[in-house]
Amino acid sequence: MYTDLPLAELQSLRSSAVAPADLEDFWRTTIEESRALGSAPVVRRVDSGLTAIDVFDVTFSGFGGQPIRAWLRVPAGVEGPLPTVVQYVGYGGGRGAAADELQLAAAGFAHLHMDTRGQGSGWSAGETPDVAPDTGAQAPGVMTRGIESPQTYYYRRLMTDAVLAVDAAQQLEQVDGDRIAVKGGSQGGALAIAASAFAPAVKAALVRVPFLADFPRAITITDAYPFREITDWLRIHRDRADAALATLAYFDSSSLALHAHVPGDFTVGLMDVITPPSTVYAAYNAWAGEKDITVWSYNGHEGGGLDDLPRELAFLRNHLA
Amino acid sequence: MYTDLPLAELQSLRSSAVAPADLEDFWRTTIEESRALGSAPVVRRVDSGLTAIDVFDVTFSGFGGQPIRAWLRVPAGVEGPLPTVVQYVGYGGGRGAAADELQLAAAGFAHLHMDTRGQGSGWSAGETPDVAPDTGAQAPGVMTRGIESPQTYYYRRLMTDAVLAVDAAQQLEQVDGDRIAVKGGSQGGALAIAASAFAPAVKAALVRVPFLADFPRAITITDAYPFREITDWLRIHRDRADAALATLAYFDSSSLALHAHVPGDFTVGLMDVITPPSTVYAAYNAWAGEKDITVWSYNGHEGGGLDDLPRELAFLRNHLA
Amino acid sequence: MYTDLPLAELQSLRSSAVAPADLEDFWRTTIEESRALGSAPVVRRVDSGLTAIDVFDVTFSGFGGQPIRAWLRVPAGVEGPLPTVVQYVGYGGGRGAAADELQLAAAGFAHLHMDTRGQGSGWSAGETPDVAPDTGAQAPGVMTRGIESPQTYYYRRLMTDAVLAVDAAQQLEQVDGDRIAVKGGSQGGALAIAASAFAPAVKAALVRVPFLADFPRAITITDAYPFREITDWLRIHRDRADAALATLAYFDSSSLALHAHVPGDFTVGLMDVITPPSTVYAAYNAWAGEKDITVWSYNGHEGGGLDDLPRELAFLRNHLA
Amino acid sequence: MYTDLPLAELQSLRSSAVAPADLEDFWRTTIEESRALGSAPVVRRVDSGLTAIDVFDVTFSGFGGQPIRAWLRVPAGVEGPLPTVVQYVGYGGGRGAAADELQLAAAGFAHLHMDTRGQGSGWSAGETPDVAPDTGAQAPGVMTRGIESPQTYYYRRLMTDAVLAVDAAQQLEQVDGDRIAVKGGSQGGALAIAASAFAPAVKAALVRVPFLADFPRAITITDAYPFREITDWLRIHRDRADAALATLAYFDSSSLALHAHVPGDFTVGLMDVITPPSTVYAAYNAWAGEKDITVWSYNGHEGGGLDDLPRELAFLRNHLA
Amino acid sequence: MYTDLPLAELQSLRSSAVAPADLEDFWRTTIEESRALGSAPVVRRVDSGLTAIDVFDVTFSGFGGQPIRAWLRVPAGVEGPLPTVVQYVGYGGGRGAAADELQLAAAGFAHLHMDTRGQGSGWSAGETPDVAPDTGAQAPGVMTRGIESPQTYYYRRLMTDAVLAVDAAQQLEQVDGDRIAVKGGSQGGALAIAASAFAPAVKAALVRVPFLADFPRAITITDAYPFREITDWLRIHRDRADAALATLAYFDSSSLALHAHVPGDFTVGLMDVITPPSTVYAAYNAWAGEKDITVWSYNGHEGGGLDDLPRELAFLRNHLA
Amino acid sequence: MYTDLPLAELQSLRSSAVAPADLEDFWRTTIEESRALGSAPVVRRVDSGLTAIDVFDVTFSGFGGQPIRAWLRVPAGVEGPLPTVVQYVGYGGGRGAAADELQLAAAGFAHLHMDTRGQGSGWSAGETPDVAPDTGAQAPGVMTRGIESPQTYYYRRLMTDAVLAVDAAQQLEQVDGDRIAVKGGSQGGALAIAASAFAPAVKAALVRVPFLADFPRAITITDAYPFREITDWLRIHRDRADAALATLAYFDSSSLALHAHVPGDFTVGLMDVITPPSTVYAAYNAWAGEKDITVWSYNGHEGGGLDDLPRELAFLRNHLA
């Protein structure tokens, strides 16, 4: 069932989000401050039971220099450094099991799979805490954690982690720092956009059904979580809608995409109510680089699933050659 | 519909929770550490628009000396110091509007209505952040925030706030420090139990459908939130059930009630699936002081609502005389 | 999530309901007939346990002279007669507990809180029966009770009660008959509109998310109860839609509002599916008096809750000065 | 799925309902008073479009002499008087369309299909109003209409209608007054029990998944409507549970069945959550006459549907021979 | 609630489905092949317990000569041959009980009630298997059984059954082969359209809320089953949408209706989400014969129910005179 | 939430299913007949895009010699023949994407992943049709397809496929025929049990939350699909429960497990409502071989997920050494 705009309108839609004038400054400053607090990643081999793929437990410095976990998976016995994909996780999940999501390593890539701070308890496990000094009253979840100011908002920390994961990747011996792509679906897609915008080492991006785009529109066209967390909060904090929306403007995927100049490969599910197609197109249409989008006409938020893999591998081999 | 044990079995039920040997030490230490960091409460009169009741915005020192908000409501033009009720809020809510819940002040009591750190966005607004250095991966909500250790668990901070709210009350000019009772429903009931156990100034407690009791049983007999947050988390963090349950043992209302020696007036709804009656009775049966319980045979978690008020006022007038 | 028209269209919307030519006659006759059967209100002080507010149990003559219950709450020890608010209750509820909703009395007003005939069992208790000689086959609830004729329709009786509650208020010693406002939310808002239209003593109205407006549109744009009761009935009584809609035309808030010439203060929740915003605006845009509306952009049927109170008190103090 | 007792326990279960000492007096008086107010039934042939079955619109005197509608269906061109079945309708429905439920007439019986006062809007249409002077605050539906006294309770009126429908049948020329059975499912089954208990002309009863049995147990073992209406009401009117249960005791199918001495053919669905099997057995086990029950092991409240028909026809032909 | 186009747009809507150029060839060939494999129907009288209506169990040759069951109901003792209605059943059901749906026979018609292959387990029982050599991976239900080719699609078999049921009717002694109409609701309506298009003996059609119309639109405007089965399948078989839609084009009621030249009497429920009104109108507007439609403004998929009967009987008597 | 028996009772539970005396004959005959119709598997390398794992599309002869699809995944560049795992899929799914579920091949095993006939449309794609001559009226899904006889029941075909998949594996050059284990979850677990019982080449079995065990109990203790399909069918085909249960007795995992003599490693989720723990234990307790079970106390039907992998690999390496 379609509940959003017709495809033709989606294709020419512009986001209703307005990027703050100081958006780029905000992010440059934020990232630089955290980068200054960082140290070299720590890498520990784990016994995953696999023989064809080696898995490492990586701890790198994220926002505020805080330790962020990730898995590094590489094909066993392959000479590096390798072309690399840094992957981000969808809402509620964590980096999951060491032996999960083996496709990229099995296809010959180094695969750095970043954990998500303070999440990792909804559908796959995480290990990384969210450390924050003062985040205010919030609805369950992280969508409204610290929403009253861009300085305290949860995604300031998580998006910085995403950018610094690329820094960390460059420091790993298995990684060819000149051949790094990012990938993610939903929240992971939003993080891939953020990293594409602010991590210069990123050469290409696989952005699947990205989240966090066009907040002002999104919260009025869907009742599905997690966008709904925001309206749950606004419903109670009636007098703070302006402040909350002003905060969200710094984190809107459709504004961040304006700063992404690398090739981007997107997907959208036309029956998606979690990241409605108009919000995905808000980000896609804003993307500043070369781009393409796969339209899954009868899919929801699951998008293309593994049916996207052949195209993804071709895209990666093309852009990380 | 009844989904729990028959009333006769409830009345003789003992909690399945086992109190840790160092439970009292844990709490004494925790409270003393925070008390040492505290400062005098700050009281600011607010213009609520009311003429018969005066409302003040109070900020007091809670866990770690962190500022906690509360409303103080007193009858206008009444000579103090007054008998006082410190009230705690149910899960998801905050202290709400200045002009809400006027009954206690309108009945002649000073009414200190404590905000709940990091909540206050679900059904009534709050202002108080939860400040925590490291709380790990968590499910949405606060039930699993920091659950891997008693030191980091959310309720260590919130229960300490509840105890220190009584300290704060004693320092207010409108309050007669020798005539303080506590009150709360659901999570607020659990906090009232904690304060009764560890705040010596408390003289009596109104405990309505208390939450957080008999965790080991609760999480296996109900699918309702917020207890369900714990099983959501355990479902993913399969290998950490022992640690999580060991943490919860320090915060189980049925273990804390063993330390409560003041008169306690409880309520229970026999059709309650949020705090199932057997969990309420686990706390009630453990209560160390004089006690009574009102059984609402056909009610759920709403319990007696305002139909409890006449009995509450009589209880308060009796015990704060 | 928004499911109704954009705000700009709401602001210029006209109700699709057509007022019957004899609407005013119908109501004048109905009210006069009932007024002729009335007797003086009976007032009995109750022991609410409160000290700052006095509560009285009032029984006055409503439709057909039938006894209707209400609470009268006044600030204790204040010299009357007082500016007064007559309040009506939302669908399913009754006047509730004596000690509920203390804000208006605590703010210095006499507060006459009318019970709702035959309801008072859904979320707050009532005491008043609905007495009706012949009301036909009906769906559960009161929305289709007697719907086949304006003479037998439930709301003929309830709206008459609402108008006569103002008569009764004028006869109470605590009330200044020249300073009476009405207030209500949802069904209570519809009753406030009816009273404003047909009770000349009303000086101002607080109308929150009013119900019963623009029936022809409402029943085709929402599936939510209680509007849905009407389509449930029409689904079975397929051949009586014309009669039912002809009946409803006499009770449509958007037609009654044409007869309301006093200042009106409205609220609307743009995410309201129970009284969709276009039905609220149908009534607001029809309101014949001075008016203003507070738009809660991210709220549903709860509207502004107690966040409306400061504005309400200012409005009342202005118009009942 | 089974949610009630095992079959072996059902078979020996006794109702938890206690019949009031004056139950029989209450009903004898009630019925006599109404009978005294009655007049002869009015019969009007309707054009149903059928040729093999004749349909008549019957109006007879029910409770308080009030006019109650019914359909009379008889095989066309068959010499009467005929063996006859008086049928009662399930909750929410009415007598429906003239050409509905043709089986009994097509099988050679006169079929008097009684309308249900004040219902007839939920799944089949009715025409008969419920006239009642004072029925108090009630939850939507009829289960709590007038529940505070046996005198005012809705089912006093409806059960009297059911008894007097048998009187009316005896006065119809198409009916052989010595060969009358009653039939009904759910609420209709409860009415069939009432008629069997108090209408001496009844010779046999088809009681399908009967409702209204063992109220004290029913309201604690199911959350399904319409039993749930009672707990909805009790939830609000907390202080009136004793009065409500005392009223219900006069209308409990399991108490009325003690007065039914004719052959009874019952059905039960073991997966029924609307009339849980233990409530059906409470009535069946109490039935004073010869009896049998068909157990549908994998059915819910739909019971045997038309698969019961062959057995029903054999039972009727046997007992109305 | 309305979720489809306004009535004025419905009335001029054209289906978005495009009929394949060889649609008629496909069907002529399919039907002829099956007809060639057929044999005379077998008729066996059953003891239904009815006296006014005779019921026969008919087995006739359907698709591929496979045996298809049906009930034949005729008024008892009436001289034939009779005007006849061949009726088809809605999704999930079967021909049901012998004594069900007696109206047409009771009104003087022979009534051939065809079973539905492989269904008959959802709300009424069937007996007829679906025999198919190779139908591929499918979602639960029959909507995607064999969907990858018109040759293997389930509805090729069922629609052929529907056409051949008319052949069979003509061979029954109780039937006047020159006076045959077809009737059906939902899936049964689609089958009535197919039979009207390809069975020349059909003289008129009663088409209630027909299903299977305008697939390309239907699957994007409703989430309700059974249309939803198709999107469930497409969601997984992402790469086969073109093949599936190409298959469905041969079975689209709105394309088949272009070949129906007999008088057609339709119904539509404007609140129908199972066969949304625009899909019903897609078929109705395409109907090539004389036609009329009854609009039930406040009904869903139940449409007019037995309220349609008077009009149906008049239509049948007019066109089968 | 626990809705089944306590763990101690589970551990000593015996299935209520009674194995037919000729169960083993039935299966030996069925398998031999199909084996006689088989031919050598066809293996075709596919381009999965992976470099560390080679994937082959295998077509082997299943029930009746019908072609069944499977994926064969092996570590690239590893000398065979390899220890091998034949895996079966859960209800509704198919073998999925070529590059899915890479863990076993990445751990050094040959991994034959069998498709499921006629499913493969619910959560992962399949390609294999279910070919069946006559399967009767059925509810949506496959649980009641052909349920009226063991000869026609769907699982006769699918379980035979499962057994013959082991035959096929033995014929593959990559497979060491003396080192074959089977694995599956839910329906896949039931197939692993069947293969363990009747395929002598199986050396060990990984059985996760197995389905199809203790049908007589299962259908009365859960309302969850797919067990629910059976009660849906029985609800309509009321007169065929005996036949259906007699059929199911040949396919009950708890009866098949009596014939499984190899080491079995089970899992169970104590909060599983799809395969309730008592049904899992019914199979586990019946298992004739060496066995162990992992109890996931707070999990539902997802059981241990990838957290089972380390134990699985150890078990496989131990038993396929």
GROMACS .gro file of N, CA and C in nm, chain F residues 116-198:
model
  249
 1721THR      N    1   1.234  -2.515   0.027
 1721THR     CA    2   1.111  -2.574   0.082
 1721THR      C    3   1.002  -2.566  -0.023
 1722ARG      N    4   0.951  -2.679  -0.062
 1722ARG     CA    5   0.850  -2.683  -0.170
 1722ARG      C    6   0.727  -2.598  -0.138
 1723GLY      N    7   0.694  -2.514  -0.232
 1723GLY     CA    8   0.569  -2.439  -0.224
 1723GLY      C    9   0.566  -2.328  -0.121
 1724GLN      N   10   0.674  -2.309  -0.046
 1724GLN     CA   11   0.680  -2.197   0.050
 1724GLN      C   12   0.770  -2.089  -0.014
 1725GLY      N   13   0.865  -2.041   0.060
 1725GLY     CA   14   0.961  -1.949  -0.002
 1725GLY      C   15   0.901  -1.818  -0.047
 1726SER      N   16   0.803  -1.768   0.025
 1726SER     CA   17   0.744  -1.639  -0.012
 1726SER      C   18   0.713  -1.554   0.109
 1727GLY      N   19   0.747  -1.602   0.226
 1727GLY     CA   20   0.708  -1.531   0.347
 1727GLY      C   21   0.817  -1.443   0.404
 1728TRP      N   22   0.939  -1.495   0.414
 1728TRP     CA   23   1.047  -1.409   0.466
 1728TRP      C   24   1.177  -1.434   0.392
 1729SER      N   25   1.185  -1.540   0.316
 1729SER     CA   26   1.301  -1.558   0.228
 1729SER      C   27   1.251  -1.635   0.106
 1730ALA      N   28   1.314  -1.614  -0.006
 1730ALA     CA   29   1.259  -1.663  -0.132
 1730ALA      C   30   1.294  -1.809  -0.156
 1731GLY      N   31   1.201  -1.878  -0.219
 1731GLY     CA   32   1.224  -2.013  -0.266
 1731GLY      C   33   1.188  -2.024  -0.412
 1732GLU      N   34   1.223  -2.141  -0.467
 1732GLU     CA   35   1.203  -2.161  -0.610
 1732GLU      C   36   1.126  -2.289  -0.639
 1733THR      N   37   1.107  -2.371  -0.536
 1733THR     CA   38   1.062  -2.507  -0.558
 1733THR      C   39   0.911  -2.518  -0.542
 1734PRO      N   40   0.842  -2.569  -0.644
 1734PRO     CA   41   0.697  -2.585  -0.632
 1734PRO      C   42   0.661  -2.708  -0.549
 1735ASP      N   43   0.540  -2.704  -0.494
 1735ASP     CA   44   0.482  -2.824  -0.435
 1735ASP      C   45   0.389  -2.884  -0.538
 1736VAL      N   46   0.422  -3.003  -0.583
 1736VAL     CA   47   0.339  -3.072  -0.682
 1736VAL      C   48   0.258  -3.178  -0.610
 1737ALA      N   49   0.126  -3.167  -0.623
 1737ALA     CA   50   0.040  -3.259  -0.549
 1737ALA      C   51  -0.087  -3.281  -0.627
 1738PRO      N   52  -0.130  -3.402  -0.643
 1738PRO     CA   53  -0.245  -3.430  -0.728
 1738PRO      C   54  -0.378  -3.389  -0.666
 1739ASP      N   55  -0.392  -3.400  -0.538
 1739ASP     CA   56  -0.525  -3.379  -0.479
 1739ASP      C   57  -0.508  -3.350  -0.332
 1740THR      N   58  -0.531  -3.226  -0.294
 1740THR     CA   59  -0.502  -3.192  -0.156
 1740THR      C   60  -0.620  -3.133  -0.080
 1741GLY      N   61  -0.737  -3.133  -0.142
 1741GLY     CA   62  -0.858  -3.098  -0.067
 1741GLY      C   63  -0.871  -2.951  -0.033
 1742ALA      N   64  -0.977  -2.920   0.039
 1742ALA     CA   65  -0.998  -2.784   0.088
 1742ALA      C   66  -0.896  -2.758   0.197
 1743GLN      N   67  -0.841  -2.641   0.197
 1743GLN     CA   68  -0.735  -2.612   0.294
 1743GLN      C   69  -0.741  -2.469   0.341
 1744ALA      N   70  -0.687  -2.448   0.459
 1744ALA     CA   71  -0.668  -2.313   0.509
 1744ALA      C   72  -0.543  -2.255   0.443
 1745PRO      N   73  -0.530  -2.121   0.437
 1745PRO     CA   74  -0.408  -2.062   0.381
 1745PRO      C   75  -0.284  -2.115   0.453
 1746GLY      N   76  -0.177  -2.137   0.375
 1746GLY     CA   77  -0.056  -2.198   0.428
 1746GLY      C   78  -0.051  -2.344   0.386
 1747VAL      N   79   0.041  -2.419   0.444
 1747VAL     CA   80   0.052  -2.560   0.405
 1747VAL      C   81   0.016  -2.656   0.517
 1748MET      N   82  -0.015  -2.604   0.633
 1748MET     CA   83  -0.036  -2.693   0.749
 1748MET      C   84  -0.155  -2.787   0.732
 1749THR      N   85  -0.251  -2.749   0.650
 1749THR     CA   86  -0.369  -2.834   0.631
 1749THR      C   87  -0.382  -2.883   0.486
 1750ARG      N   88  -0.278  -2.865   0.410
 1750ARG     CA   89  -0.284  -2.910   0.270
 1750ARG      C   90  -0.281  -3.064   0.267
 1751GLY      N   91  -0.389  -3.122   0.226
 1751GLY     CA   92  -0.398  -3.267   0.217
 1751GLY      C   93  -0.411  -3.335   0.352
 1752ILE      N   94  -0.460  -3.263   0.451
 1752ILE     CA   95  -0.457  -3.313   0.590
 1752ILE      C   96  -0.553  -3.430   0.614
 1753GLU      N   97  -0.638  -3.459   0.518
 1753GLU     CA   98  -0.736  -3.566   0.545
 1753GLU      C   99  -0.679  -3.707   0.528
 1754SER      N  100  -0.555  -3.717   0.482
 1754SER     CA  101  -0.493  -3.850   0.471
 1754SER      C  102  -0.342  -3.836   0.479
 1755PRO      N  103  -0.276  -3.930   0.545
 1755PRO     CA  104  -0.129  -3.927   0.547
 1755PRO      C  105  -0.070  -3.931   0.406
 1756GLN      N  106  -0.140  -3.996   0.316
 1756GLN     CA  107  -0.089  -4.006   0.179
 1756GLN      C  108  -0.084  -3.871   0.109
 1757THR      N  109  -0.177  -3.785   0.139
 1757THR     CA  110  -0.185  -3.658   0.067
 1757THR      C  111  -0.128  -3.541   0.146
 1758TYR      N  112  -0.091  -3.562   0.269
 1758TYR     CA  113  -0.051  -3.449   0.353
 1758TYR      C  114   0.079  -3.387   0.303
 1759TYR      N  115   0.080  -3.257   0.307
 1759TYR     CA  116   0.195  -3.180   0.259
 1759TYR      C  117   0.328  -3.227   0.317
 1760TYR      N  118   0.330  -3.253   0.447
 1760TYR     CA  119   0.459  -3.286   0.509
 1760TYR      C  120   0.510  -3.424   0.471
 1761ARG      N  121   0.423  -3.509   0.417
 1761ARG     CA  122   0.476  -3.634   0.361
 1761ARG      C  123   0.576  -3.600   0.250
 1762ARG      N  124   0.540  -3.505   0.168
 1762ARG     CA  125   0.628  -3.468   0.058
 1762ARG      C  126   0.753  -3.395   0.108
 1763LEU      N  127   0.731  -3.299   0.199
 1763LEU     CA  128   0.845  -3.217   0.242
 1763LEU      C  129   0.944  -3.299   0.326
 1764MET      N  130   0.894  -3.385   0.412
 1764MET     CA  131   0.987  -3.464   0.494
 1764MET      C  132   1.063  -3.564   0.407
 1765THR      N  133   0.999  -3.613   0.305
 1765THR     CA  134   1.072  -3.700   0.212
 1765THR      C  135   1.182  -3.622   0.140
 1766ASP      N  136   1.150  -3.502   0.100
 1766ASP     CA  137   1.255  -3.416   0.042
 1766ASP      C  138   1.374  -3.406   0.138
 1767ALA      N  139   1.342  -3.388   0.266
 1767ALA     CA  140   1.449  -3.367   0.365
 1767ALA      C  141   1.538  -3.490   0.375
 1768VAL      N  142   1.476  -3.607   0.373
 1768VAL     CA  143   1.554  -3.731   0.380
 1768VAL      C  144   1.639  -3.746   0.254
 1769LEU      N  145   1.579  -3.718   0.140
 1769LEU     CA  146   1.650  -3.738   0.014
 1769LEU      C  147   1.757  -3.633  -0.010
 1770ALA      N  148   1.745  -3.521   0.059
 1770ALA     CA  149   1.853  -3.421   0.051
 1770ALA      C  150   1.983  -3.480   0.105
 1771VAL      N  151   1.971  -3.566   0.204
 1771VAL     CA  152   2.091  -3.631   0.258
 1771VAL      C  153   2.147  -3.729   0.154
 1772ASP      N  154   2.058  -3.805   0.087
 1772ASP     CA  155   2.102  -3.889  -0.025
 1772ASP      C  156   2.180  -3.806  -0.126
 1773ALA      N  157   2.119  -3.693  -0.161
 1773ALA     CA  158   2.180  -3.607  -0.263
 1773ALA      C  159   2.317  -3.558  -0.218
 1774ALA      N  160   2.324  -3.518  -0.091
 1774ALA     CA  161   2.452  -3.468  -0.040
 1774ALA      C  162   2.563  -3.571  -0.060
 1775GLN      N  163   2.527  -3.695  -0.034
 1775GLN     CA  164   2.627  -3.801  -0.045
 1775GLN      C  165   2.683  -3.815  -0.187
 1776GLN      N  166   2.607  -3.768  -0.282
 1776GLN     CA  167   2.648  -3.781  -0.421
 1776GLN      C  168   2.728  -3.661  -0.472
 1777LEU      N  169   2.746  -3.562  -0.385
 1777LEU     CA  170   2.818  -3.442  -0.429
 1777LEU      C  171   2.967  -3.458  -0.405
 1778GLU      N  172   3.046  -3.412  -0.500
 1778GLU     CA  173   3.190  -3.434  -0.489
 1778GLU      C  174   3.252  -3.356  -0.373
 1779GLN      N  175   3.187  -3.245  -0.335
 1779GLN     CA  176   3.244  -3.164  -0.226
 1779GLN      C  177   3.216  -3.225  -0.088
 1780VAL      N  178   3.132  -3.325  -0.084
 1780VAL     CA  179   3.081  -3.376   0.044
 1780VAL      C  180   3.148  -3.508   0.081
 1781ASP      N  181   3.188  -3.515   0.208
 1781ASP     CA  182   3.235  -3.642   0.263
 1781ASP      C  183   3.112  -3.715   0.318
 1782GLY      N  184   3.068  -3.817   0.248
 1782GLY     CA  185   2.942  -3.884   0.281
 1782GLY      C  186   2.941  -3.950   0.417
 1783ASP      N  187   3.053  -3.964   0.477
 1783ASP     CA  188   3.057  -4.022   0.611
 1783ASP      C  189   3.053  -3.917   0.720
 1784ARG      N  190   3.051  -3.792   0.680
 1784ARG     CA  191   3.051  -3.685   0.781
 1784ARG      C  192   2.940  -3.584   0.749
 1785ILE      N  193   2.817  -3.629   0.764
 1785ILE     CA  194   2.703  -3.542   0.735
 1785ILE      C  195   2.620  -3.521   0.862
 1786ALA      N  196   2.593  -3.394   0.891
 1786ALA     CA  197   2.499  -3.358   0.998
 1786ALA      C  198   2.381  -3.285   0.935
 1787VAL      N  199   2.274  -3.277   1.009
 1787VAL     CA  200   2.160  -3.197   0.964
 1787VAL      C  201   2.135  -3.086   1.065
 1788LYS      N  202   2.071  -2.983   1.016
 1788LYS     CA  203   2.045  -2.866   1.101
 1788LYS      C  204   1.917  -2.798   1.057
 1789GLY      N  205   1.845  -2.743   1.152
 1789GLY     CA  206   1.729  -2.662   1.116
 1789GLY      C  207   1.663  -2.605   1.239
 1790GLY      N  208   1.591  -2.496   1.217
 1790GLY     CA  209   1.516  -2.432   1.325
 1790GLY      C  210   1.369  -2.433   1.291
 1791SER      N  211   1.286  -2.453   1.393
 1791SER     CA  212   1.141  -2.451   1.376
 1791SER      C  213   1.099  -2.561   1.277
 1792GLN      N  214   1.035  -2.527   1.166
 1792GLN     CA  215   1.004  -2.630   1.066
 1792GLN      C  216   1.131  -2.701   1.023
 1793GLY      N  217   1.240  -2.625   1.011
 1793GLY     CA  218   1.368  -2.686   0.975
 1793GLY      C  219   1.413  -2.785   1.081
 1794GLY      N  220   1.381  -2.757   1.207
 1794GLY     CA  221   1.414  -2.851   1.313
 1794GLY      C  222   1.335  -2.980   1.300
 1795ALA      N  223   1.207  -2.966   1.264
 1795ALA     CA  224   1.125  -3.085   1.244
 1795ALA      C  225   1.181  -3.168   1.128
 1796LEU      N  226   1.226  -3.102   1.024
 1796LEU     CA  227   1.283  -3.175   0.910
 1796LEU      C  228   1.415  -3.240   0.949
 1797ALA      N  229   1.491  -3.173   1.034
 1797ALA     CA  230   1.616  -3.233   1.081
 1797ALA      C  231   1.588  -3.359   1.162
 1798ILE      N  232   1.481  -3.356   1.239
 1798ILE     CA  233   1.441  -3.475   1.314
 1798ILE      C  234   1.402  -3.587   1.217
 1799ALA      N  235   1.321  -3.553   1.118
 1799ALA     CA  236   1.278  -3.654   1.021
 1799ALA      C  237   1.397  -3.715   0.949
 1800ALA      N  238   1.490  -3.630   0.908
 1800ALA     CA  239   1.608  -3.682   0.838
 1800ALA      C  240   1.693  -3.768   0.931
 1801SER      N  241   1.704  -3.725   1.057
 1801SER     CA  242   1.781  -3.804   1.153
 1801SER      C  243   1.717  -3.941   1.173
 1802ALA      N  244   1.586  -3.946   1.169
 1802ALA     CA  245   1.513  -4.070   1.191
 1802ALA      C  246   1.527  -4.165   1.072
 1803PHE      N  247   1.527  -4.113   0.951
 1803PHE     CA  248   1.511  -4.200   0.835
 1803PHE      C  249   1.623  -4.192   0.732
   0.00000   0.00000   0.00000
